[in-house]
PDB file of C-alpha atoms and ligand atoms in Angstrom:
ATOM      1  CA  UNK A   1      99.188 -13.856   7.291  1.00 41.00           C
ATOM      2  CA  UNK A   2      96.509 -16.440   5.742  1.00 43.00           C
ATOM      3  CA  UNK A   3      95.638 -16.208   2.233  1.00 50.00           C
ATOM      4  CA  UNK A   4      92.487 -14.285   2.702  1.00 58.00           C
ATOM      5  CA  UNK A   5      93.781 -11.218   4.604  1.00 64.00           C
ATOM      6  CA  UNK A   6      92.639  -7.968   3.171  1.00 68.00           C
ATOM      7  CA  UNK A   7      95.506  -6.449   0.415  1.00 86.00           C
ATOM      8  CA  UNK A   8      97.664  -3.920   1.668  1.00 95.00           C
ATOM      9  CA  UNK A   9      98.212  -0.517   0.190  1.00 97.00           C
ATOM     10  CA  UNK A  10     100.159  -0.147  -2.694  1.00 97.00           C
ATOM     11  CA  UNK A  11     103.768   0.628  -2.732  1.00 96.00           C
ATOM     12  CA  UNK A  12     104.574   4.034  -3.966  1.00 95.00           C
ATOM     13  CA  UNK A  13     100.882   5.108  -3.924  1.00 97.00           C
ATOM     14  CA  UNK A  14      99.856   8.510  -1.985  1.00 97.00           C
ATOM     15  CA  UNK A  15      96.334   8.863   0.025  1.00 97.00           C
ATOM     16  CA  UNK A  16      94.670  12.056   0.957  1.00 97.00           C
ATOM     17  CA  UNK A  17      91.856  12.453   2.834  1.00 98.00           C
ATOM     18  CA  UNK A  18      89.857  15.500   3.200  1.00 98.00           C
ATOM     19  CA  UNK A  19      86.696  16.471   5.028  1.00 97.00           C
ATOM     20  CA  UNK A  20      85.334  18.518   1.993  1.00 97.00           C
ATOM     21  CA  UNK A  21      85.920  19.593  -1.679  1.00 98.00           C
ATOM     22  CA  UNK A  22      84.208  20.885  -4.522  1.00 98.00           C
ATOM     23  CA  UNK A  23      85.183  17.567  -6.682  1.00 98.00           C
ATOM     24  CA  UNK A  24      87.905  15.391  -5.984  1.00 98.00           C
ATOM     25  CA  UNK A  25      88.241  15.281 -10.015  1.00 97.00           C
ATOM     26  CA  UNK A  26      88.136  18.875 -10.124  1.00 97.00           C
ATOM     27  CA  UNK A  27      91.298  18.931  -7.001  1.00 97.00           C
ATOM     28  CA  UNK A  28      93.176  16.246  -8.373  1.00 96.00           C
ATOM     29  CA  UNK A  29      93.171  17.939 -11.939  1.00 94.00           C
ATOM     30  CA  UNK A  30      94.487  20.977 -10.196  1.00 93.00           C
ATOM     31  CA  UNK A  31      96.706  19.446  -7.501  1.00 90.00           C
ATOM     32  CA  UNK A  32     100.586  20.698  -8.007  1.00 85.00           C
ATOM     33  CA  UNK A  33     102.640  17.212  -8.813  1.00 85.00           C
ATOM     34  CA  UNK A  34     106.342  17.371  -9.029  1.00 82.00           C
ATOM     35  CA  UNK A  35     108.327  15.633 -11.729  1.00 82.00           C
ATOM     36  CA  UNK A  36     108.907  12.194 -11.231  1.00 84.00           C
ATOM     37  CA  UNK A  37     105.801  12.058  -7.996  1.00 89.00           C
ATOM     38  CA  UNK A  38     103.397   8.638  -8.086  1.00 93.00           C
ATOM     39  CA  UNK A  39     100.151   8.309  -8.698  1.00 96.00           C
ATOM     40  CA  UNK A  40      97.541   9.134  -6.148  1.00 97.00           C
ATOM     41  CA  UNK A  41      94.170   8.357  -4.285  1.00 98.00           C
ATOM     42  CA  UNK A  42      92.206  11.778  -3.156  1.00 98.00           C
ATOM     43  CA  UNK A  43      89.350  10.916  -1.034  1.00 98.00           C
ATOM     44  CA  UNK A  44      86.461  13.693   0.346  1.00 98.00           C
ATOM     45  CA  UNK A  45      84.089  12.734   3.177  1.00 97.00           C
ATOM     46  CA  UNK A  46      81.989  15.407   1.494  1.00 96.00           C
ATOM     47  CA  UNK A  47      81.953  16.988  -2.169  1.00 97.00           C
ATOM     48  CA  UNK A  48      80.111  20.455  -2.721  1.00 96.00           C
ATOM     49  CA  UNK A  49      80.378  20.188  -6.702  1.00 97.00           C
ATOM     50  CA  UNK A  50      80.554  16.462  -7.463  1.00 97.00           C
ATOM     51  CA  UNK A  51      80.343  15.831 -11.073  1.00 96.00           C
ATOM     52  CA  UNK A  52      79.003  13.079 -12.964  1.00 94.00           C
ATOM     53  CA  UNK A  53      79.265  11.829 -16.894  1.00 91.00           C
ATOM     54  CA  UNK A  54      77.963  14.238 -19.416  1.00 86.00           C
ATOM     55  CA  UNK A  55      78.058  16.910 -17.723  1.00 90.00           C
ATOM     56  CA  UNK A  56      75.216  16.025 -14.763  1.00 90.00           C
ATOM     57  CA  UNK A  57      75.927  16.958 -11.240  1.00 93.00           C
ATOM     58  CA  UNK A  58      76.474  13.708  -8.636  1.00 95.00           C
ATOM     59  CA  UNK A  59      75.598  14.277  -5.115  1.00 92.00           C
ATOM     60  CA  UNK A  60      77.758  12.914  -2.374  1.00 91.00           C
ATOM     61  CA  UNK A  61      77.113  13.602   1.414  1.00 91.00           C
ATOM     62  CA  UNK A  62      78.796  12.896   3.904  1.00 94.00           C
ATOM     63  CA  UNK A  63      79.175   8.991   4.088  1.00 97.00           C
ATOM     64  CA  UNK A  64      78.903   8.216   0.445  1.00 98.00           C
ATOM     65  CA  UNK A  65      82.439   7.408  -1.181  1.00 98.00           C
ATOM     66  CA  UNK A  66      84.340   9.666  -3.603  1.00 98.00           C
ATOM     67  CA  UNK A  67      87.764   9.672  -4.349  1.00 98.00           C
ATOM     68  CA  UNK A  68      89.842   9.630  -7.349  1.00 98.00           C
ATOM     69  CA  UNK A  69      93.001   8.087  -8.585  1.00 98.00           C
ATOM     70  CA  UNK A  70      95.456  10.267 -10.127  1.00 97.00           C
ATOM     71  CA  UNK A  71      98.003   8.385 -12.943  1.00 94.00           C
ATOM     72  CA  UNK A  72     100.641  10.957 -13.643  1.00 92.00           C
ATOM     73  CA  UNK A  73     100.603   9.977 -17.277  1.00 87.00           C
ATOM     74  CA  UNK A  74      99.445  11.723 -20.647  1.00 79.00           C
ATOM     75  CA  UNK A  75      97.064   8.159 -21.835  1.00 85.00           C
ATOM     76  CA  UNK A  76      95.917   7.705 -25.676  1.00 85.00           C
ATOM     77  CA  UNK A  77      91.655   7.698 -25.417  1.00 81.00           C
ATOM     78  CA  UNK A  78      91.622   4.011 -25.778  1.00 82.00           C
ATOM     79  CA  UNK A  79      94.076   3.136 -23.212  1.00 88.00           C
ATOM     80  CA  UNK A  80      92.869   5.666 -20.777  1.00 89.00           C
ATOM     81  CA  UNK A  81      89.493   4.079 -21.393  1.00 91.00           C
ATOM     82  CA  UNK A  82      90.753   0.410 -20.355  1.00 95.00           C
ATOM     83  CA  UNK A  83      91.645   1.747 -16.879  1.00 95.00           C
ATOM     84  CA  UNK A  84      87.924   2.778 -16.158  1.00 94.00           C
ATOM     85  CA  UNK A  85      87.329  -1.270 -16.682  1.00 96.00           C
ATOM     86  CA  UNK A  86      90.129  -1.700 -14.393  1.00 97.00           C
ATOM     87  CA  UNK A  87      88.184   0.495 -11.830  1.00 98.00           C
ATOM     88  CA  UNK A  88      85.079  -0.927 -12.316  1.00 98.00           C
ATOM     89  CA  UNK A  89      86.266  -4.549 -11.638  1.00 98.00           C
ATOM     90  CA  UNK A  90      88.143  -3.485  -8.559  1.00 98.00           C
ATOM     91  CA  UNK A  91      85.119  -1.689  -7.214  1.00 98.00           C
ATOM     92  CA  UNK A  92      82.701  -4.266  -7.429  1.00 98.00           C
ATOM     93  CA  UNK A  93      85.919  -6.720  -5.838  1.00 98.00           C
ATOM     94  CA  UNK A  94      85.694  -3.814  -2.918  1.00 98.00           C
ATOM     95  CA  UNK A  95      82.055  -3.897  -2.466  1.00 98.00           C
ATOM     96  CA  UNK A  96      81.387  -7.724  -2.814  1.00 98.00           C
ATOM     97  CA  UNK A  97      84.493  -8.035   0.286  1.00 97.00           C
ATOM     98  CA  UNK A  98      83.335  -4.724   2.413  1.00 97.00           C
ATOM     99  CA  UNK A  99      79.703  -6.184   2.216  1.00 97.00           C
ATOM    100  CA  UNK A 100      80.920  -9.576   2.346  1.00 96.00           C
ATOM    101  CA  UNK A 101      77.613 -10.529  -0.203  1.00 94.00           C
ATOM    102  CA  UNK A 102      78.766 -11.505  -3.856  1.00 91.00           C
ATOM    103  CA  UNK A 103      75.492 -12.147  -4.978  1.00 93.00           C
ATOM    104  CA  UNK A 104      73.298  -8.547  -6.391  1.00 96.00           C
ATOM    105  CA  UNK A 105      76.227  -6.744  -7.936  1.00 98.00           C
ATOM    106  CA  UNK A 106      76.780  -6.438 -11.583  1.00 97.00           C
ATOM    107  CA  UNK A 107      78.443  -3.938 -13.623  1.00 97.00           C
ATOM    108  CA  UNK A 108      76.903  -1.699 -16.708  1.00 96.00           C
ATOM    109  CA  UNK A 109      78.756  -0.583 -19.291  1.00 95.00           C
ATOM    110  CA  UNK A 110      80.880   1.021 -19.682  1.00 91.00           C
ATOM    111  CA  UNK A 111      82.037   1.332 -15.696  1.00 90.00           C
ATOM    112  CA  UNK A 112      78.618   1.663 -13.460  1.00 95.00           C
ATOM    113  CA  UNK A 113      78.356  -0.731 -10.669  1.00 98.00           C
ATOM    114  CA  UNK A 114      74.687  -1.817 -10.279  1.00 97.00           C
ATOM    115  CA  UNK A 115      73.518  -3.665  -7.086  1.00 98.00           C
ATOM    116  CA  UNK A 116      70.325  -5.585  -7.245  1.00 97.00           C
ATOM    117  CA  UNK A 117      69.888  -3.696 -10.865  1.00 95.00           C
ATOM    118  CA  UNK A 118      70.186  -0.258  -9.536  1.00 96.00           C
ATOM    119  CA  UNK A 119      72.676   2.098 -10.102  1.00 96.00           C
ATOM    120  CA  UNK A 120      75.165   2.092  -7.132  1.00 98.00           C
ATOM    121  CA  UNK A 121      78.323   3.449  -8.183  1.00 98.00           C
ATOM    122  CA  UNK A 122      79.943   5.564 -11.151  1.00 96.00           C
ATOM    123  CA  UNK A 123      82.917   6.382 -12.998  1.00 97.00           C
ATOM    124  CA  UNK A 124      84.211   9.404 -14.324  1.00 96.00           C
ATOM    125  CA  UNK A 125      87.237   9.500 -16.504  1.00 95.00           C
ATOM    126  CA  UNK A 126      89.177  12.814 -17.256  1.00 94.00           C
ATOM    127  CA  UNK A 127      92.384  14.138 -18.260  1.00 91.00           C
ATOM    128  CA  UNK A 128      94.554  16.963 -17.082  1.00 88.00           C
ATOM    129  CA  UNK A 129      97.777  18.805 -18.138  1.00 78.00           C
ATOM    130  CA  UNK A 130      99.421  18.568 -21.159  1.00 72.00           C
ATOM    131  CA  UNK A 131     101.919  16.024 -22.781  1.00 66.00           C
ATOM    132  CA  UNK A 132     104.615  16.097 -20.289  1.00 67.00           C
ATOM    133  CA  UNK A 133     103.743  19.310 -18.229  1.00 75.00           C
ATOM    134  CA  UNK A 134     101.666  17.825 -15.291  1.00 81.00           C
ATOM    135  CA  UNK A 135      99.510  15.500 -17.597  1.00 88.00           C
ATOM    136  CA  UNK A 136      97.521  12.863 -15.449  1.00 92.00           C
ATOM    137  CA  UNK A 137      94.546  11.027 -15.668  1.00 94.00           C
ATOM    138  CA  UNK A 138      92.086  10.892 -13.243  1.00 96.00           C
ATOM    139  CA  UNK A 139      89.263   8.527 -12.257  1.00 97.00           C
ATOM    140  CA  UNK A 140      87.294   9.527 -10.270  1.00 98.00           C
ATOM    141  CA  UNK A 141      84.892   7.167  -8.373  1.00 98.00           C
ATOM    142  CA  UNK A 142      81.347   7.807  -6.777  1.00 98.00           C
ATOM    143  CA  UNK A 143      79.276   5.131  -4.513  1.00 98.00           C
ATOM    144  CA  UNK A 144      76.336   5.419  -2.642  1.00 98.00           C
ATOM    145  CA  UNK A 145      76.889   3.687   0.141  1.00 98.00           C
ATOM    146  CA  UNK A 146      74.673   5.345   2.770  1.00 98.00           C
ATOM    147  CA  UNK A 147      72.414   7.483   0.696  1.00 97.00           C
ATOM    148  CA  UNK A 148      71.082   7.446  -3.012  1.00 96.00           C
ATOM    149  CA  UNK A 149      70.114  10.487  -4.904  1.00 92.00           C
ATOM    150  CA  UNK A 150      65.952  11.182  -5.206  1.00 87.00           C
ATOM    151  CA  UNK A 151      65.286   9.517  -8.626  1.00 82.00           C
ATOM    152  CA  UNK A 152      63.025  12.671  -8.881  1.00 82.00           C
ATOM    153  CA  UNK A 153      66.421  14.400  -9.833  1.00 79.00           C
ATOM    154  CA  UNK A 154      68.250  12.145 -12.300  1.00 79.00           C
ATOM    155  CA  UNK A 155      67.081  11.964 -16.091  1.00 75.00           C
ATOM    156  CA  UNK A 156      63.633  10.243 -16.577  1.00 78.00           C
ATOM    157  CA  UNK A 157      64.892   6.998 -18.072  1.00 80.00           C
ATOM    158  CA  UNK A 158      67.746   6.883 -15.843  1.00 84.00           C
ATOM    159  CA  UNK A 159      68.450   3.607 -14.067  1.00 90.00           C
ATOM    160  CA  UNK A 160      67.276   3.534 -10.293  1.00 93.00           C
ATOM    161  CA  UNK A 161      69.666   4.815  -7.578  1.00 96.00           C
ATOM    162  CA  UNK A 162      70.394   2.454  -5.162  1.00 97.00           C
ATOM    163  CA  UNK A 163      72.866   2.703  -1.857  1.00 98.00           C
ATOM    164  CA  UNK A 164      74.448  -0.029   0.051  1.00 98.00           C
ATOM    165  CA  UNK A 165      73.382   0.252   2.880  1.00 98.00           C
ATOM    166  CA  UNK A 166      69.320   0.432   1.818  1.00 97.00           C
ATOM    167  CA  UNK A 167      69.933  -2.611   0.052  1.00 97.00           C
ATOM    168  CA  UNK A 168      71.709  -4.813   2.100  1.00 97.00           C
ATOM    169  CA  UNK A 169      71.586  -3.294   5.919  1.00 97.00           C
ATOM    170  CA  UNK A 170      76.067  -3.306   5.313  1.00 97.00           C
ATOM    171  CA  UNK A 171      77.554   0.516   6.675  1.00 97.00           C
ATOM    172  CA  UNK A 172      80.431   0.719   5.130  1.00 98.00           C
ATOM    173  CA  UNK A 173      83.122   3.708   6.078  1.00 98.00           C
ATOM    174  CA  UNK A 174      84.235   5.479   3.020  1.00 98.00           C
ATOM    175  CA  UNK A 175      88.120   4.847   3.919  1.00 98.00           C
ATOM    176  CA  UNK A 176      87.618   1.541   4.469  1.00 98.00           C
ATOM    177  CA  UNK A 177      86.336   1.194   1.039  1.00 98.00           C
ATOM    178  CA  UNK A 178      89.363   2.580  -0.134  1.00 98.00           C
ATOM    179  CA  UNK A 179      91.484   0.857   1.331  1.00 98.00           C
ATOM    180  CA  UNK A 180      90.193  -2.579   0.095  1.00 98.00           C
ATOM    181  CA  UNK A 181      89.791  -0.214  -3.559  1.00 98.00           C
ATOM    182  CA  UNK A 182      93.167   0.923  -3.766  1.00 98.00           C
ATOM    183  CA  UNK A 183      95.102  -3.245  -3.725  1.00 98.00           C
ATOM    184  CA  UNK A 184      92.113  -4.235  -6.106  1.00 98.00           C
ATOM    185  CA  UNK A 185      92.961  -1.192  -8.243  1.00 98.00           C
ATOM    186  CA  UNK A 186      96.431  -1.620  -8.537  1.00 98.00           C
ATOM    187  CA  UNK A 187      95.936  -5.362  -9.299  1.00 98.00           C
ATOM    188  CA  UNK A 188      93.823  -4.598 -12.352  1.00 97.00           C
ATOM    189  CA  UNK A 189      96.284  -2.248 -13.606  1.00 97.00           C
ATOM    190  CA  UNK A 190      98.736  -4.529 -13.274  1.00 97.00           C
ATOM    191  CA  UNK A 191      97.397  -6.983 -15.334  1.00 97.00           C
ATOM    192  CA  UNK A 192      95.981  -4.667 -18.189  1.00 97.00           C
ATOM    193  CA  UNK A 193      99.873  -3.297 -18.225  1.00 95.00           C
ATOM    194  CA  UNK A 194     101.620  -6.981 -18.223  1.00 97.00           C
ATOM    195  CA  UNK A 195      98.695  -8.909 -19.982  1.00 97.00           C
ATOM    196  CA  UNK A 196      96.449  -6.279 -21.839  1.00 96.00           C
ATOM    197  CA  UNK A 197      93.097  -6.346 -21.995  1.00 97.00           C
ATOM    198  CA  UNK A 198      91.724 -10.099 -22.293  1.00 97.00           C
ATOM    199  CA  UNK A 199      91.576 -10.878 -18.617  1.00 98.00           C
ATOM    200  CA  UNK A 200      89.663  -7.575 -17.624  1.00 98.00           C
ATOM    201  CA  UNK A 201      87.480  -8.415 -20.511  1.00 98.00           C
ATOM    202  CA  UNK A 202      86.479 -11.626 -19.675  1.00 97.00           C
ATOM    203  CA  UNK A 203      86.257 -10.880 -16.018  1.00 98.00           C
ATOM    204  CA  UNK A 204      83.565  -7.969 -16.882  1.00 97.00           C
ATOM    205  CA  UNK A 205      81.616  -9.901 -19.048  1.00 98.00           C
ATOM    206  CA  UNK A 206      81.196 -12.554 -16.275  1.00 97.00           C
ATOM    207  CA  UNK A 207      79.927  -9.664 -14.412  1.00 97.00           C
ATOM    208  CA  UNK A 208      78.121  -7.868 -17.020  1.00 97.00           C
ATOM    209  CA  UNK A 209      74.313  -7.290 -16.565  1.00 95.00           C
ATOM    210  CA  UNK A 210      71.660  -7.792 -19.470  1.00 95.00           C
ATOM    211  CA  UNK A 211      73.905  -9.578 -21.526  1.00 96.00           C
ATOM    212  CA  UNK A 212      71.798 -11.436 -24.548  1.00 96.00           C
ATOM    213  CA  UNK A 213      69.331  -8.893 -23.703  1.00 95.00           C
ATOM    214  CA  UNK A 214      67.969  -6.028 -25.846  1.00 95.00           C
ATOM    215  CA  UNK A 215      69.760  -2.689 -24.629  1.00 95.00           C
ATOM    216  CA  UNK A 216      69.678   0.674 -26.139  1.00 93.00           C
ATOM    217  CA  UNK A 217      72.519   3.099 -26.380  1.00 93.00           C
ATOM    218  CA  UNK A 218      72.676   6.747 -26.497  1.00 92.00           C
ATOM    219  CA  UNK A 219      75.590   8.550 -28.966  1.00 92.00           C
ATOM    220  CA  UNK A 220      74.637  11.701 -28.453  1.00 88.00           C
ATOM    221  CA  UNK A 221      71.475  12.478 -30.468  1.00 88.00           C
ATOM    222  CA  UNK A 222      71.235   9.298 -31.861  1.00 92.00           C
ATOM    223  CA  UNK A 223      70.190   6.335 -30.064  1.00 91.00           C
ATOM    224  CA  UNK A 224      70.838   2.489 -30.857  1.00 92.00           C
ATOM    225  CA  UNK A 225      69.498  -0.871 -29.958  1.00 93.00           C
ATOM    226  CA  UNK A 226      70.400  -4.131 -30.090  1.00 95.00           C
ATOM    227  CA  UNK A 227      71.091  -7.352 -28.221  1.00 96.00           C
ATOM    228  CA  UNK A 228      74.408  -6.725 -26.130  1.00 97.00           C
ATOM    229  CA  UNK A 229      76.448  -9.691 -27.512  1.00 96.00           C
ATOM    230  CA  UNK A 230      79.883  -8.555 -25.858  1.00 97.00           C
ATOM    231  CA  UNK A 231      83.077  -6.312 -25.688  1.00 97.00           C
ATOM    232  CA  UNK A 232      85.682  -6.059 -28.441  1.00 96.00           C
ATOM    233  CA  UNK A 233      89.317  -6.118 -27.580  1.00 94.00           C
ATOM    234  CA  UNK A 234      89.004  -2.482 -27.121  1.00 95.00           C
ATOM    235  CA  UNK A 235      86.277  -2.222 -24.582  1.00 95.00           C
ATOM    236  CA  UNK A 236      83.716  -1.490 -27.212  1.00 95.00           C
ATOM    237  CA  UNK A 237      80.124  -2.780 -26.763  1.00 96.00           C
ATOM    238  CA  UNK A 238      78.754  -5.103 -29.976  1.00 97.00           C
ATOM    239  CA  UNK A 239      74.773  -4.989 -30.558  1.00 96.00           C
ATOM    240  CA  UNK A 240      73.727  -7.436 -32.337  1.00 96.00           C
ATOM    241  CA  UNK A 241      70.110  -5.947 -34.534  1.00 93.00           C
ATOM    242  CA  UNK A 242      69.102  -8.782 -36.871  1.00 92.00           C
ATOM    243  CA  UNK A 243      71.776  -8.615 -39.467  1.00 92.00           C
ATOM    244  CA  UNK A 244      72.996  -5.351 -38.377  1.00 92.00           C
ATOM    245  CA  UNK A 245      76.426  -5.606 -35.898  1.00 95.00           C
ATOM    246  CA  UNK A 246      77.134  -2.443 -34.094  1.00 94.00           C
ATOM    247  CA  UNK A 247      80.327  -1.314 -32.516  1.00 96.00           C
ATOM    248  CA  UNK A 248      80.161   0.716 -30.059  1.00 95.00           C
ATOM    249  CA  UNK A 249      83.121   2.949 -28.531  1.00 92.00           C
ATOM    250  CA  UNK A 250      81.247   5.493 -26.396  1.00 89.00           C
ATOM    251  CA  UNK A 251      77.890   5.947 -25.208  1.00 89.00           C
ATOM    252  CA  UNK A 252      75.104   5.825 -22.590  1.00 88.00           C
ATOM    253  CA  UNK A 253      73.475   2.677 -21.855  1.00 91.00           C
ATOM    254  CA  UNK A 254      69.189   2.090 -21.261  1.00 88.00           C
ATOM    255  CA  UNK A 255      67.847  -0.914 -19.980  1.00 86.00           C
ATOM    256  CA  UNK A 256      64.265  -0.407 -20.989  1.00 71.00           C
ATOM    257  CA  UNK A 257      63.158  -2.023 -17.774  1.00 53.00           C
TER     258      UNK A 257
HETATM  259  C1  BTN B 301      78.540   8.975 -13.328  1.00 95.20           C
HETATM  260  O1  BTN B 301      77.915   9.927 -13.795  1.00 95.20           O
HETATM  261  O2  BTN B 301      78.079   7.835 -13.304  1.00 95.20           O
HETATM  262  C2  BTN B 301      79.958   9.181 -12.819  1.00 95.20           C
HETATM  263  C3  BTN B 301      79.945   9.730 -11.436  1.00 95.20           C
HETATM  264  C4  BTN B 301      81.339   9.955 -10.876  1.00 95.20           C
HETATM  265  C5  BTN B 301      81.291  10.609  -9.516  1.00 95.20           C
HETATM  266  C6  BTN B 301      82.651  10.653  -8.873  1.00 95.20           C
HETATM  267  S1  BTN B 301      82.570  11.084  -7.165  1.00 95.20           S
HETATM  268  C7  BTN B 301      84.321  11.219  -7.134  1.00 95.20           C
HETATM  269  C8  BTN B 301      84.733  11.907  -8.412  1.00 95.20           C
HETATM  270  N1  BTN B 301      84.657  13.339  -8.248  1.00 95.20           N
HETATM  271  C9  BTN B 301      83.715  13.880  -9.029  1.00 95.20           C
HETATM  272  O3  BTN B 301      83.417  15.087  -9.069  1.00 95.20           O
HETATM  273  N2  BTN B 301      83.112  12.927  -9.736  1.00 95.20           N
HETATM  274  C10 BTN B 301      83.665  11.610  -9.478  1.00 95.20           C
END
């Protein structure tokens, strides 16, 4: 096999594929897991009830990509929210191989995928059972790749929607995506688990866009701004604002153009 042959599926790692579901968050939170089963991928051709951060709807037809992965493990906040860098990395990995263009893609934080400074891709992070009883945590994983929401739906300042294949002419089929995803996926979480977070870190920030730039971030009603100087060792964003230094663990980014 030469060096550059595509990963293969991870050992010990389920795949489902379904023509339609309400969310693939929503089934994988409710999917039955025995004791002791693996994690899994749960794909949809379609979703009738995709969901998106804070609550928004995310619309997926039929030849977009959504799927989540499914960790059978009860994760502390702050680790949980390392893996969604772990996805992000491995999805732009996916896209810059399925597309076979590196150049356009950059990520947002915390997890978007931007191509060509549109939003392509998003992540959506939630967890399920309790403490031993069925706990999981699933991330759940949206890209346009054939067709990108009217902007005339998404909040005004929202970032552009873009899709793969307006932007670079690439059709990409959604299981092919995850089957270059899943290998780049595992990889990540393979390192955050041996090495912790430094080499995700650095590897986003060579990715990240408007970094030195002035970026404002929404906390719920408040909103800050600053110049986005980097991550901490916990995946939090630093602003910079004259002689102010803000950390910043959760939040909605704006580029303001
Ligand atoms: C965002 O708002 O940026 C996150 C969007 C996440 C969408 C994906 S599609 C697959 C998975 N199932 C869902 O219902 N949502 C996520």
């Amino acid at each position: 096999m030469s060096s550059d042959a595509p990963d293969s599926w991870p050992e010990g790692v389920g795949r489902r594929i379904l023509d339609e579901l309400d969310s693939t968050n929503a089934a994988a939170l409710r999917t039955f897991m025995q004791p002791g089963e693996g994690p899994f991928w749960l794909m949809a051709r379609r979703q009738t009830a995709g969901r998106g951060r804070q609550g928004r709807p995310w619309q997926d037809p039929v030849g977009n990509f959504a799927a989540t992965y499914c960790l059978p493990e009860a994760l502390p906040p702050e680790e949980a929210g390392l893996r969604s860098f772990a996805a992000a990395l491995a999805l732009q990995e996916a896209l810059v191989a399925a597309t076979g263009r590196p150049e356009g893609f950059a990520l947002k934080w915390p997890n978007d995928v931007l191509l060509n400074g549109g939003k392509l891709a998003g992540i959506l992070l939630e967890n399920g059972g309790e403490a031993g009883i069925g706990a999981r945590l699933c991330i759940g994983i949206g890209v346009n790749l054939v067709a990108a929401p009217d902007a005339a739906s998404l909040p005004e300042d929202a970032l552009l929607p873009v899709s793969v294949l307006a932007q670079t002419g690439v059709r990409i089929a959604p299981e092919d995506l995850l089957d270059l995803l899943a290998p780049a996926f595992d990889r990540w979480d393979r390192s955050l688990r041996t090495h912790g977070f430094g080499p995700l870190r650095d590897a986003w920030l060579a990715c990240a866009a408007r970094r030195g730039e002035r970026i404002s971030v929404r906390i719920g009603d408040r909103q800050l701004s600053g110049v986005f100087e980097t991550l901490n060792d916990t995946g939090a964003l630093v602003l910079r604002d004259g002689m102010a230094r803000h950390v910043i663990p959760a939040g909605d980014v704006y580029f303001s153009n």
